[in-house]
Amino acid sequence: MQKGSVLLAIMAGLLVGSPAQAEVKLSGSFVATRACPATQSIKSAKNPGNIATEVGKTYDLLAGNKDLPTHYLIEVPGAEPDRRWVKVTCGHLADGEATEAPAAVPGKDAGKAAASASGKPEYVLALSWQPAFCETKSSKPECRAQTVQGFDATHFTLHGLWPQPNGNFYCGVKASDRANDKPGRWDRLPAVTLDAATRQELETVMPGTQSALERHEWIKHGTCSGKNQQDFFADAVRLAREVNASPVQALFAKSVGGELTSGQIRDAFDAAFGAGAGNRVRVSCVNDRGRRLIGEVTLGLTGPIEAGSSLSGLMLAAAATDNAGCPKGLVDAVGRQ
């Protein structure tokens, strides 16, 4: 056999013996009901950082390993790499069934929010309970700066406003910016331009601006909103303000140190924003050394989001969900507990 033929045969054998991991693209969210290894590879079970799913936490769903998957590919924030495989038996899909996620096409899809069946854009408003976030991210500047007198001790903080469907990311974004965003090098992303009043309010309601979170949120989500930076963040700030001026915030503030159920939280949204609003809310929890903490609430909205849009109207226009997420968790206080 000639030398070239031998080389080709060896290469073919290697390819047959080491198939690439298949991916069937999916969208939606995966809610962990068990603490399971989150591996870089299904076959090798390699797990850099010994990452495991956290019970009650919701993760972005990226793919399955086949049409009827045994494993899901999820995004685990803070893991390196953040794309991890978990067994399907470790949780459930937030919406009952995942669907294919059409990728945004730079240029063609830039500046377009995803539309619902009614033709109206859909969003998720994500609001964090910052003391719980800081239990596991205590080295971040915004966590080192926390005080019991601070806004984020008793109010929701803004994580983001996310055009849907999940997977509608990075519209028209340069490859170099995506390369910095993925591993969290947010300080290398372009600055966000806002008027003085919006900047001041954003820095209060989004403490993560101290880690350049607003740059990440714009690059990944805002670019798909169809709005400029000023309008996108002004909308997000205004909607967060409505929640923080409502009985929902009052419930959390008086419950610090105690537990709340997802049912109580949903009832508070009904009281604040109209009957049925709570059915558009999901609760996510984080596991802190055996304590289950309420980390975030996400609100389903159907737009368009305009200057006169009320949060109540946006929520009640969205599709309801039977999945309330984490059933119960502690409302954490500021400081390492």
mmCIF file of C-alpha atoms in Angstrom:
data_model
loop_
_atom_site.group_PDB
_atom_site.id
_atom_site.type_symbol
_atom_site.label_atom_id
_atom_site.label_comp_id
_atom_site.label_asym_id
_atom_site.label_seq_id
_atom_site.Cartn_x
_atom_site.Cartn_y
_atom_site.Cartn_z
ATOM 1 C CA MET A 1 0.000 0.000 0.000
ATOM 2 C CA GLN A 2 1.354 3.425 -0.861
ATOM 3 C CA LYS A 3 2.284 5.858 1.890
ATOM 4 C CA GLY A 4 -0.550 8.257 1.007
ATOM 5 C CA SER A 5 -3.139 5.470 1.112
ATOM 6 C CA VAL A 6 -1.915 4.320 4.528
ATOM 7 C CA LEU A 7 -2.279 7.880 5.882
ATOM 8 C CA LEU A 8 -5.796 8.172 4.509
ATOM 9 C CA ALA A 9 -6.757 4.835 6.031
ATOM 10 C CA ILE A 10 -5.438 5.879 9.433
ATOM 11 C CA MET A 11 -7.312 9.187 9.268
ATOM 12 C CA ALA A 12 -10.527 7.414 8.253
ATOM 13 C CA GLY A 13 -10.151 5.009 11.168
ATOM 14 C CA LEU A 14 -9.694 7.888 13.590
ATOM 15 C CA LEU A 15 -12.785 9.601 12.266
ATOM 16 C CA VAL A 16 -14.876 6.449 12.587
ATOM 17 C CA GLY A 17 -13.588 5.830 16.111
ATOM 18 C CA SER A 18 -14.138 9.428 17.275
ATOM 19 C CA PRO A 19 -17.454 10.741 15.959
ATOM 20 C CA ALA A 20 -18.294 14.371 16.596
ATOM 21 C CA GLN A 21 -20.982 15.025 19.193
ATOM 22 C CA ALA A 22 -24.279 15.495 17.330
ATOM 23 C CA GLU A 23 -26.439 18.494 18.168
ATOM 24 C CA VAL A 24 -30.106 19.050 17.376
ATOM 25 C CA LYS A 25 -30.692 22.741 17.956
ATOM 26 C CA LEU A 26 -33.397 23.568 20.524
ATOM 27 C CA SER A 27 -34.677 26.641 22.299
ATOM 28 C CA GLY A 28 -36.386 27.218 25.615
ATOM 29 C CA SER A 29 -35.323 26.674 29.198
ATOM 30 C CA PHE A 30 -34.270 23.659 31.249
ATOM 31 C CA VAL A 31 -35.266 23.576 34.929
ATOM 32 C CA ALA A 32 -33.045 21.330 37.063
ATOM 33 C CA THR A 33 -34.820 19.047 39.526
ATOM 34 C CA ARG A 34 -31.658 17.131 40.496
ATOM 35 C CA ALA A 35 -28.011 18.007 41.094
ATOM 36 C CA CYS A 36 -26.345 16.275 38.137
ATOM 37 C CA PRO A 37 -22.888 16.503 36.562
ATOM 38 C CA ALA A 38 -22.802 19.054 33.737
ATOM 39 C CA THR A 39 -20.153 17.673 31.415
ATOM 40 C CA GLN A 40 -18.250 19.083 28.489
ATOM 41 C CA SER A 41 -18.681 15.794 26.613
ATOM 42 C CA ILE A 42 -21.264 13.018 26.898
ATOM 43 C CA LYS A 43 -18.826 10.303 25.855
ATOM 44 C CA SER A 44 -15.822 11.223 27.985
ATOM 45 C CA ALA A 45 -17.802 12.753 30.885
ATOM 46 C CA LYS A 46 -15.062 15.390 31.169
ATOM 47 C CA ASN A 47 -16.232 18.026 33.645
ATOM 48 C CA PRO A 48 -13.884 21.002 34.078
ATOM 49 C CA GLY A 49 -14.591 22.634 37.421
ATOM 50 C CA ASN A 50 -16.768 19.706 38.580
ATOM 51 C CA ILE A 51 -19.895 21.655 37.614
ATOM 52 C CA ALA A 52 -23.327 20.337 38.634
ATOM 53 C CA THR A 53 -26.846 21.583 38.003
ATOM 54 C CA GLU A 54 -28.549 23.360 40.898
ATOM 55 C CA VAL A 55 -32.001 22.168 41.957
ATOM 56 C CA GLY A 56 -34.691 24.676 40.970
ATOM 57 C CA LYS A 57 -32.396 26.723 38.739
ATOM 58 C CA THR A 58 -33.374 27.526 35.149
ATOM 59 C CA TYR A 59 -30.788 27.247 32.375
ATOM 60 C CA ASP A 60 -30.865 28.324 28.733
ATOM 61 C CA LEU A 61 -31.488 25.277 26.531
ATOM 62 C CA LEU A 62 -29.256 25.091 23.461
ATOM 63 C CA ALA A 63 -29.587 21.621 21.899
ATOM 64 C CA GLY A 64 -30.289 17.922 22.298
ATOM 65 C CA ASN A 65 -27.924 15.140 21.337
ATOM 66 C CA LYS A 66 -30.471 13.621 18.894
ATOM 67 C CA ASP A 67 -34.095 13.914 17.786
ATOM 68 C CA LEU A 68 -35.249 12.031 20.906
ATOM 69 C CA PRO A 69 -32.503 13.250 23.217
ATOM 70 C CA THR A 70 -30.986 11.458 26.166
ATOM 71 C CA HIS A 71 -28.972 14.605 26.994
ATOM 72 C CA TYR A 72 -29.558 18.342 26.717
ATOM 73 C CA LEU A 73 -26.919 20.958 26.005
ATOM 74 C CA ILE A 74 -27.433 23.894 28.370
ATOM 75 C CA GLU A 75 -25.607 27.120 29.137
ATOM 76 C CA VAL A 76 -24.171 27.243 32.664
ATOM 77 C CA PRO A 77 -23.184 30.844 33.511
ATOM 78 C CA GLY A 78 -19.760 31.046 35.129
ATOM 79 C CA ALA A 79 -18.614 27.608 33.973
ATOM 80 C CA GLU A 80 -15.612 27.352 31.644
ATOM 81 C CA PRO A 81 -16.634 26.331 29.059
ATOM 82 C CA ASP A 82 -20.266 27.316 29.703
ATOM 83 C CA ARG A 83 -21.855 24.871 27.219
ATOM 84 C CA ARG A 84 -22.527 21.660 29.174
ATOM 85 C CA TRP A 85 -24.368 18.369 28.632
ATOM 86 C CA VAL A 86 -26.804 17.015 31.236
ATOM 87 C CA LYS A 87 -29.076 13.966 31.239
ATOM 88 C CA VAL A 88 -32.697 14.716 30.381
ATOM 89 C CA THR A 89 -33.726 12.971 33.628
ATOM 90 C CA CYS A 90 -32.033 15.720 35.638
ATOM 91 C CA GLY A 91 -34.871 18.180 35.062
ATOM 92 C CA HIS A 92 -37.638 19.251 32.739
ATOM 93 C CA LEU A 93 -38.260 21.766 29.974
ATOM 94 C CA ALA A 94 -39.831 24.980 31.192
ATOM 95 C CA ASP A 95 -42.406 25.111 28.394
ATOM 96 C CA GLY A 96 -43.189 21.426 28.154
ATOM 97 C CA GLU A 97 -41.574 20.949 24.733
ATOM 98 C CA ALA A 98 -38.551 22.489 23.073
ATOM 99 C CA THR A 99 -38.655 23.679 19.516
ATOM 100 C CA GLU A 100 -36.047 24.447 16.918
ATOM 101 C CA ALA A 101 -34.489 27.842 17.458
ATOM 102 C CA PRO A 102 -33.972 29.822 14.244
ATOM 103 C CA ALA A 103 -30.630 31.548 14.385
ATOM 104 C CA ALA A 104 -30.545 35.303 13.977
ATOM 105 C CA VAL A 105 -29.000 36.318 10.692
ATOM 106 C CA PRO A 106 -26.730 39.366 11.092
ATOM 107 C CA GLY A 107 -27.887 42.168 8.845
ATOM 108 C CA LYS A 108 -31.158 40.479 7.945
ATOM 109 C CA ASP A 109 -32.404 39.977 11.498
ATOM 110 C CA ALA A 110 -30.576 42.839 13.201
ATOM 111 C CA GLY A 111 -32.974 45.179 14.928
ATOM 112 C CA LYS A 112 -35.961 42.824 14.840
ATOM 113 C CA ALA A 113 -37.635 41.471 17.960
ATOM 114 C CA ALA A 114 -39.123 38.026 17.695
ATOM 115 C CA ALA A 115 -42.832 38.006 16.917
ATOM 116 C CA SER A 116 -45.545 35.911 18.518
ATOM 117 C CA ALA A 117 -48.300 34.169 16.592
ATOM 118 C CA SER A 118 -50.257 37.439 16.790
ATOM 119 C CA GLY A 119 -47.389 39.264 15.134
ATOM 120 C CA LYS A 120 -46.463 41.128 18.313
ATOM 121 C CA PRO A 121 -42.944 40.974 19.782
ATOM 122 C CA GLU A 122 -42.363 38.850 22.875
ATOM 123 C CA TYR A 123 -39.921 39.426 25.723
ATOM 124 C CA VAL A 124 -38.793 38.086 29.067
ATOM 125 C CA LEU A 125 -38.078 40.581 31.848
ATOM 126 C CA ALA A 126 -35.569 39.052 34.281
ATOM 127 C CA LEU A 127 -35.338 40.527 37.786
ATOM 128 C CA SER A 128 -32.787 39.302 40.333
ATOM 129 C CA TRP A 129 -32.767 39.172 44.115
ATOM 130 C CA GLN A 130 -29.254 40.543 44.509
ATOM 131 C CA PRO A 131 -28.384 39.204 47.991
ATOM 132 C CA ALA A 132 -28.906 35.652 46.692
ATOM 133 C CA PHE A 133 -26.845 36.355 43.589
ATOM 134 C CA CYS A 134 -24.008 37.677 45.728
ATOM 135 C CA GLU A 135 -23.908 34.576 47.943
ATOM 136 C CA THR A 136 -22.229 32.736 45.057
ATOM 137 C CA LYS A 137 -20.588 35.747 43.350
ATOM 138 C CA SER A 138 -19.151 37.540 46.356
ATOM 139 C CA SER A 139 -15.992 38.665 44.553
ATOM 140 C CA LYS A 140 -17.874 40.803 42.030
ATOM 141 C CA PRO A 141 -17.561 44.581 42.565
ATOM 142 C CA GLU A 142 -21.314 45.043 42.978
ATOM 143 C CA CYS A 143 -21.355 42.358 45.674
ATOM 144 C CA ARG A 144 -18.396 43.772 47.565
ATOM 145 C CA ALA A 145 -20.223 47.121 47.575
ATOM 146 C CA GLN A 146 -23.492 45.781 49.007
ATOM 147 C CA THR A 147 -24.819 47.286 52.249
ATOM 148 C CA VAL A 148 -27.948 46.649 54.294
ATOM 149 C CA GLN A 149 -29.043 50.227 53.534
ATOM 150 C CA GLY A 150 -28.592 49.850 49.778
ATOM 151 C CA PHE A 151 -31.364 49.733 47.190
ATOM 152 C CA ASP A 152 -30.515 46.148 46.262
ATOM 153 C CA ALA A 153 -30.992 44.934 49.839
ATOM 154 C CA THR A 154 -34.785 45.173 49.575
ATOM 155 C CA HIS A 155 -35.578 45.745 45.888
ATOM 156 C CA PHE A 156 -35.394 43.705 42.719
ATOM 157 C CA THR A 157 -32.449 44.401 40.461
ATOM 158 C CA LEU A 158 -32.520 44.338 36.691
ATOM 159 C CA HIS A 159 -30.866 41.377 35.023
ATOM 160 C CA GLY A 160 -32.198 42.028 31.557
ATOM 161 C CA LEU A 161 -34.966 42.463 29.012
ATOM 162 C CA TRP A 162 -34.719 39.618 26.504
ATOM 163 C CA PRO A 163 -36.394 39.516 23.082
ATOM 164 C CA GLN A 164 -37.789 36.063 22.392
ATOM 165 C CA PRO A 165 -37.608 33.276 21.399
ATOM 166 C CA ASN A 166 -34.691 32.108 23.479
ATOM 167 C CA GLY A 167 -31.739 31.928 21.109
ATOM 168 C CA ASN A 168 -32.517 35.292 19.495
ATOM 169 C CA PHE A 169 -29.072 36.640 20.365
ATOM 170 C CA TYR A 170 -26.265 38.831 18.974
ATOM 171 C CA CYS A 171 -28.127 40.471 16.094
ATOM 172 C CA GLY A 172 -25.587 42.085 13.757
ATOM 173 C CA VAL A 173 -22.823 41.848 16.392
ATOM 174 C CA LYS A 174 -19.179 41.692 15.309
ATOM 175 C CA ALA A 175 -17.317 38.442 15.857
ATOM 176 C CA SER A 176 -14.734 40.243 18.005
ATOM 177 C CA ASP A 177 -17.434 41.496 20.384
ATOM 178 C CA ARG A 178 -18.987 38.054 20.615
ATOM 179 C CA ALA A 179 -15.552 36.637 21.368
ATOM 180 C CA ASN A 180 -15.218 39.002 24.335
ATOM 181 C CA ASP A 181 -18.794 38.565 25.527
ATOM 182 C CA LYS A 182 -18.863 34.763 25.745
ATOM 183 C CA PRO A 183 -16.144 34.393 28.405
ATOM 184 C CA GLY A 184 -17.362 37.445 30.321
ATOM 185 C CA ARG A 185 -14.767 40.011 29.214
ATOM 186 C CA TRP A 186 -17.496 42.628 29.320
ATOM 187 C CA ASP A 187 -15.183 45.537 30.082
ATOM 188 C CA ARG A 188 -13.769 45.061 26.566
ATOM 189 C CA LEU A 189 -17.179 45.524 24.929
ATOM 190 C CA PRO A 190 -18.236 48.898 23.491
ATOM 191 C CA ALA A 191 -19.636 51.342 26.042
ATOM 192 C CA VAL A 192 -23.406 51.879 26.130
ATOM 193 C CA THR A 193 -24.532 55.462 25.435
ATOM 194 C CA LEU A 194 -27.394 56.727 27.619
ATOM 195 C CA ASP A 195 -28.664 60.088 28.775
ATOM 196 C CA ALA A 196 -27.630 61.142 32.275
ATOM 197 C CA ALA A 197 -30.975 60.398 33.949
ATOM 198 C CA THR A 198 -31.286 56.891 32.474
ATOM 199 C CA ARG A 199 -27.648 56.125 33.285
ATOM 200 C CA GLN A 200 -28.137 57.182 36.904
ATOM 201 C CA GLU A 201 -31.289 55.092 37.337
ATOM 202 C CA LEU A 202 -29.748 52.103 35.555
ATOM 203 C CA GLU A 203 -26.749 52.149 37.877
ATOM 204 C CA THR A 204 -29.157 51.935 40.824
ATOM 205 C CA VAL A 205 -31.481 49.213 39.534
ATOM 206 C CA MET A 206 -28.695 47.254 37.806
ATOM 207 C CA PRO A 207 -25.768 47.015 40.243
ATOM 208 C CA GLY A 208 -24.100 44.762 37.681
ATOM 209 C CA THR A 209 -23.144 47.913 35.758
ATOM 210 C CA GLN A 210 -20.115 47.842 38.076
ATOM 211 C CA SER A 211 -19.118 44.692 36.139
ATOM 212 C CA ALA A 212 -20.236 46.154 32.772
ATOM 213 C CA LEU A 213 -23.380 43.991 32.735
ATOM 214 C CA GLU A 214 -25.197 46.583 30.613
ATOM 215 C CA ARG A 215 -22.627 46.109 27.836
ATOM 216 C CA HIS A 216 -23.249 42.364 27.842
ATOM 217 C CA GLU A 217 -27.031 42.802 27.921
ATOM 218 C CA TRP A 218 -26.932 45.161 24.953
ATOM 219 C CA ILE A 219 -24.605 42.971 22.870
ATOM 220 C CA LYS A 220 -26.474 39.722 23.507
ATOM 221 C CA HIS A 221 -30.094 40.874 23.804
ATOM 222 C CA GLY A 222 -30.575 44.568 23.095
ATOM 223 C CA THR A 223 -29.241 44.301 19.561
ATOM 224 C CA CYS A 224 -32.249 42.072 18.749
ATOM 225 C CA SER A 225 -34.837 44.469 20.215
ATOM 226 C CA GLY A 226 -35.292 46.810 17.252
ATOM 227 C CA LYS A 227 -34.494 49.759 19.534
ATOM 228 C CA ASN A 228 -31.531 52.021 20.123
ATOM 229 C CA GLN A 229 -29.581 51.783 23.391
ATOM 230 C CA GLN A 230 -31.357 54.697 25.044
ATOM 231 C CA ASP A 231 -34.870 53.414 24.369
ATOM 232 C CA PHE A 232 -34.019 49.783 25.166
ATOM 233 C CA PHE A 233 -32.601 50.532 28.608
ATOM 234 C CA ALA A 234 -35.200 53.210 29.382
ATOM 235 C CA ASP A 235 -37.896 50.583 28.746
ATOM 236 C CA ALA A 236 -36.157 47.999 30.935
ATOM 237 C CA VAL A 237 -35.616 50.471 33.772
ATOM 238 C CA ARG A 238 -39.241 51.630 33.654
ATOM 239 C CA LEU A 239 -40.610 48.083 33.811
ATOM 240 C CA ALA A 240 -38.325 47.187 36.713
ATOM 241 C CA ARG A 241 -39.466 50.355 38.470
ATOM 242 C CA GLU A 242 -43.100 49.225 38.202
ATOM 243 C CA VAL A 243 -42.330 45.945 39.957
ATOM 244 C CA ASN A 244 -40.344 47.731 42.662
ATOM 245 C CA ALA A 245 -43.261 50.092 43.317
ATOM 246 C CA SER A 246 -45.704 47.199 43.690
ATOM 247 C CA PRO A 247 -46.899 44.776 46.395
ATOM 248 C CA VAL A 248 -44.487 42.211 44.960
ATOM 249 C CA GLN A 249 -41.506 44.210 46.224
ATOM 250 C CA ALA A 250 -43.254 44.800 49.547
ATOM 251 C CA LEU A 251 -43.801 41.048 49.939
ATOM 252 C CA PHE A 252 -40.124 40.302 49.350
ATOM 253 C CA ALA A 253 -38.911 43.119 51.611
ATOM 254 C CA LYS A 254 -40.994 41.929 54.564
ATOM 255 C CA SER A 255 -40.017 38.303 53.912
ATOM 256 C CA VAL A 256 -36.232 38.780 54.096
ATOM 257 C CA GLY A 257 -34.853 35.929 56.160
ATOM 258 C CA GLY A 258 -37.944 33.795 55.589
ATOM 259 C CA GLU A 259 -39.382 31.637 52.827
ATOM 260 C CA LEU A 260 -41.771 32.356 49.977
ATOM 261 C CA THR A 261 -43.504 29.886 47.708
ATOM 262 C CA SER A 262 -43.972 30.364 43.985
ATOM 263 C CA GLY A 263 -47.714 30.439 44.687
ATOM 264 C CA GLN A 264 -47.337 33.385 47.063
ATOM 265 C CA ILE A 265 -45.196 35.229 44.539
ATOM 266 C CA ARG A 266 -47.653 34.610 41.728
ATOM 267 C CA ASP A 267 -50.537 35.760 43.949
ATOM 268 C CA ALA A 268 -48.641 38.993 44.639
ATOM 269 C CA PHE A 269 -48.282 39.604 40.906
ATOM 270 C CA ASP A 270 -52.034 39.018 40.507
ATOM 271 C CA ALA A 271 -52.707 41.605 43.196
ATOM 272 C CA ALA A 272 -50.289 44.083 41.657
ATOM 273 C CA PHE A 273 -50.926 43.690 37.942
ATOM 274 C CA GLY A 274 -54.295 42.003 37.527
ATOM 275 C CA ALA A 275 -55.785 38.528 37.765
ATOM 276 C CA GLY A 276 -53.743 36.141 35.648
ATOM 277 C CA ALA A 277 -50.516 38.160 35.708
ATOM 278 C CA GLY A 278 -48.984 35.637 38.095
ATOM 279 C CA ASN A 279 -49.396 32.919 35.490
ATOM 280 C CA ARG A 280 -46.792 34.751 33.405
ATOM 281 C CA VAL A 281 -44.167 34.516 36.173
ATOM 282 C CA ARG A 282 -41.514 31.885 36.860
ATOM 283 C CA VAL A 283 -39.274 31.647 39.904
ATOM 284 C CA SER A 284 -35.635 30.510 39.785
ATOM 285 C CA CYS A 285 -33.608 29.435 42.805
ATOM 286 C CA VAL A 286 -29.912 29.031 43.564
ATOM 287 C CA ASN A 287 -28.315 26.497 45.880
ATOM 288 C CA ASP A 288 -26.009 28.054 48.464
ATOM 289 C CA ARG A 289 -24.353 25.386 50.609
ATOM 290 C CA GLY A 290 -27.589 23.476 51.024
ATOM 291 C CA ARG A 291 -29.849 26.522 51.296
ATOM 292 C CA ARG A 292 -32.312 27.079 48.457
ATOM 293 C CA LEU A 293 -32.482 30.817 47.768
ATOM 294 C CA ILE A 294 -34.849 32.668 45.453
ATOM 295 C CA GLY A 295 -32.492 34.127 42.888
ATOM 296 C CA GLU A 296 -34.659 35.538 40.141
ATOM 297 C CA VAL A 297 -38.163 36.017 38.808
ATOM 298 C CA THR A 298 -38.827 36.120 35.071
ATOM 299 C CA LEU A 299 -41.905 37.747 33.558
ATOM 300 C CA GLY A 300 -43.347 36.872 30.161
ATOM 301 C CA LEU A 301 -44.361 39.965 28.150
ATOM 302 C CA THR A 302 -45.974 40.543 24.771
ATOM 303 C CA GLY A 303 -45.435 43.972 23.242
ATOM 304 C CA PRO A 304 -44.772 46.185 21.577
ATOM 305 C CA ILE A 305 -43.153 47.984 24.504
ATOM 306 C CA GLU A 306 -43.849 51.679 24.055
ATOM 307 C CA ALA A 307 -43.728 54.784 26.217
ATOM 308 C CA GLY A 308 -47.339 54.316 27.352
ATOM 309 C CA SER A 309 -47.222 50.544 27.811
ATOM 310 C CA SER A 310 -48.103 49.301 31.285
ATOM 311 C CA LEU A 311 -46.437 46.242 32.754
ATOM 312 C CA SER A 312 -49.899 44.885 33.513
ATOM 313 C CA GLY A 313 -50.960 45.093 29.875
ATOM 314 C CA LEU A 314 -47.723 43.564 28.625
ATOM 315 C CA MET A 315 -47.959 40.637 31.040
ATOM 316 C CA LEU A 316 -51.628 39.887 30.443
ATOM 317 C CA ALA A 317 -51.048 39.917 26.683
ATOM 318 C CA ALA A 318 -48.418 37.168 27.038
ATOM 319 C CA ALA A 319 -49.053 33.432 27.044
ATOM 320 C CA ALA A 320 -49.644 31.859 30.458
ATOM 321 C CA THR A 321 -47.491 29.007 31.744
ATOM 322 C CA ASP A 322 -48.388 26.215 34.159
ATOM 323 C CA ASN A 323 -44.744 25.976 35.229
ATOM 324 C CA ALA A 324 -44.020 28.275 38.174
ATOM 325 C CA GLY A 325 -40.412 27.098 38.429
ATOM 326 C CA CYS A 326 -38.820 26.756 41.852
ATOM 327 C CA PRO A 327 -41.606 25.818 44.314
ATOM 328 C CA LYS A 328 -40.150 27.482 47.418
ATOM 329 C CA GLY A 329 -37.033 29.328 48.559
ATOM 330 C CA LEU A 330 -35.502 31.671 51.108
ATOM 331 C CA VAL A 331 -35.496 35.419 50.596
ATOM 332 C CA ASP A 332 -31.861 36.101 51.365
ATOM 333 C CA ALA A 333 -30.495 39.053 53.340
ATOM 334 C CA VAL A 334 -27.443 41.095 52.392
ATOM 335 C CA GLY A 335 -24.133 39.588 53.470
ATOM 336 C CA ARG A 336 -22.619 36.165 53.590
ATOM 337 C CA GLN A 337 -25.008 33.930 55.532
#
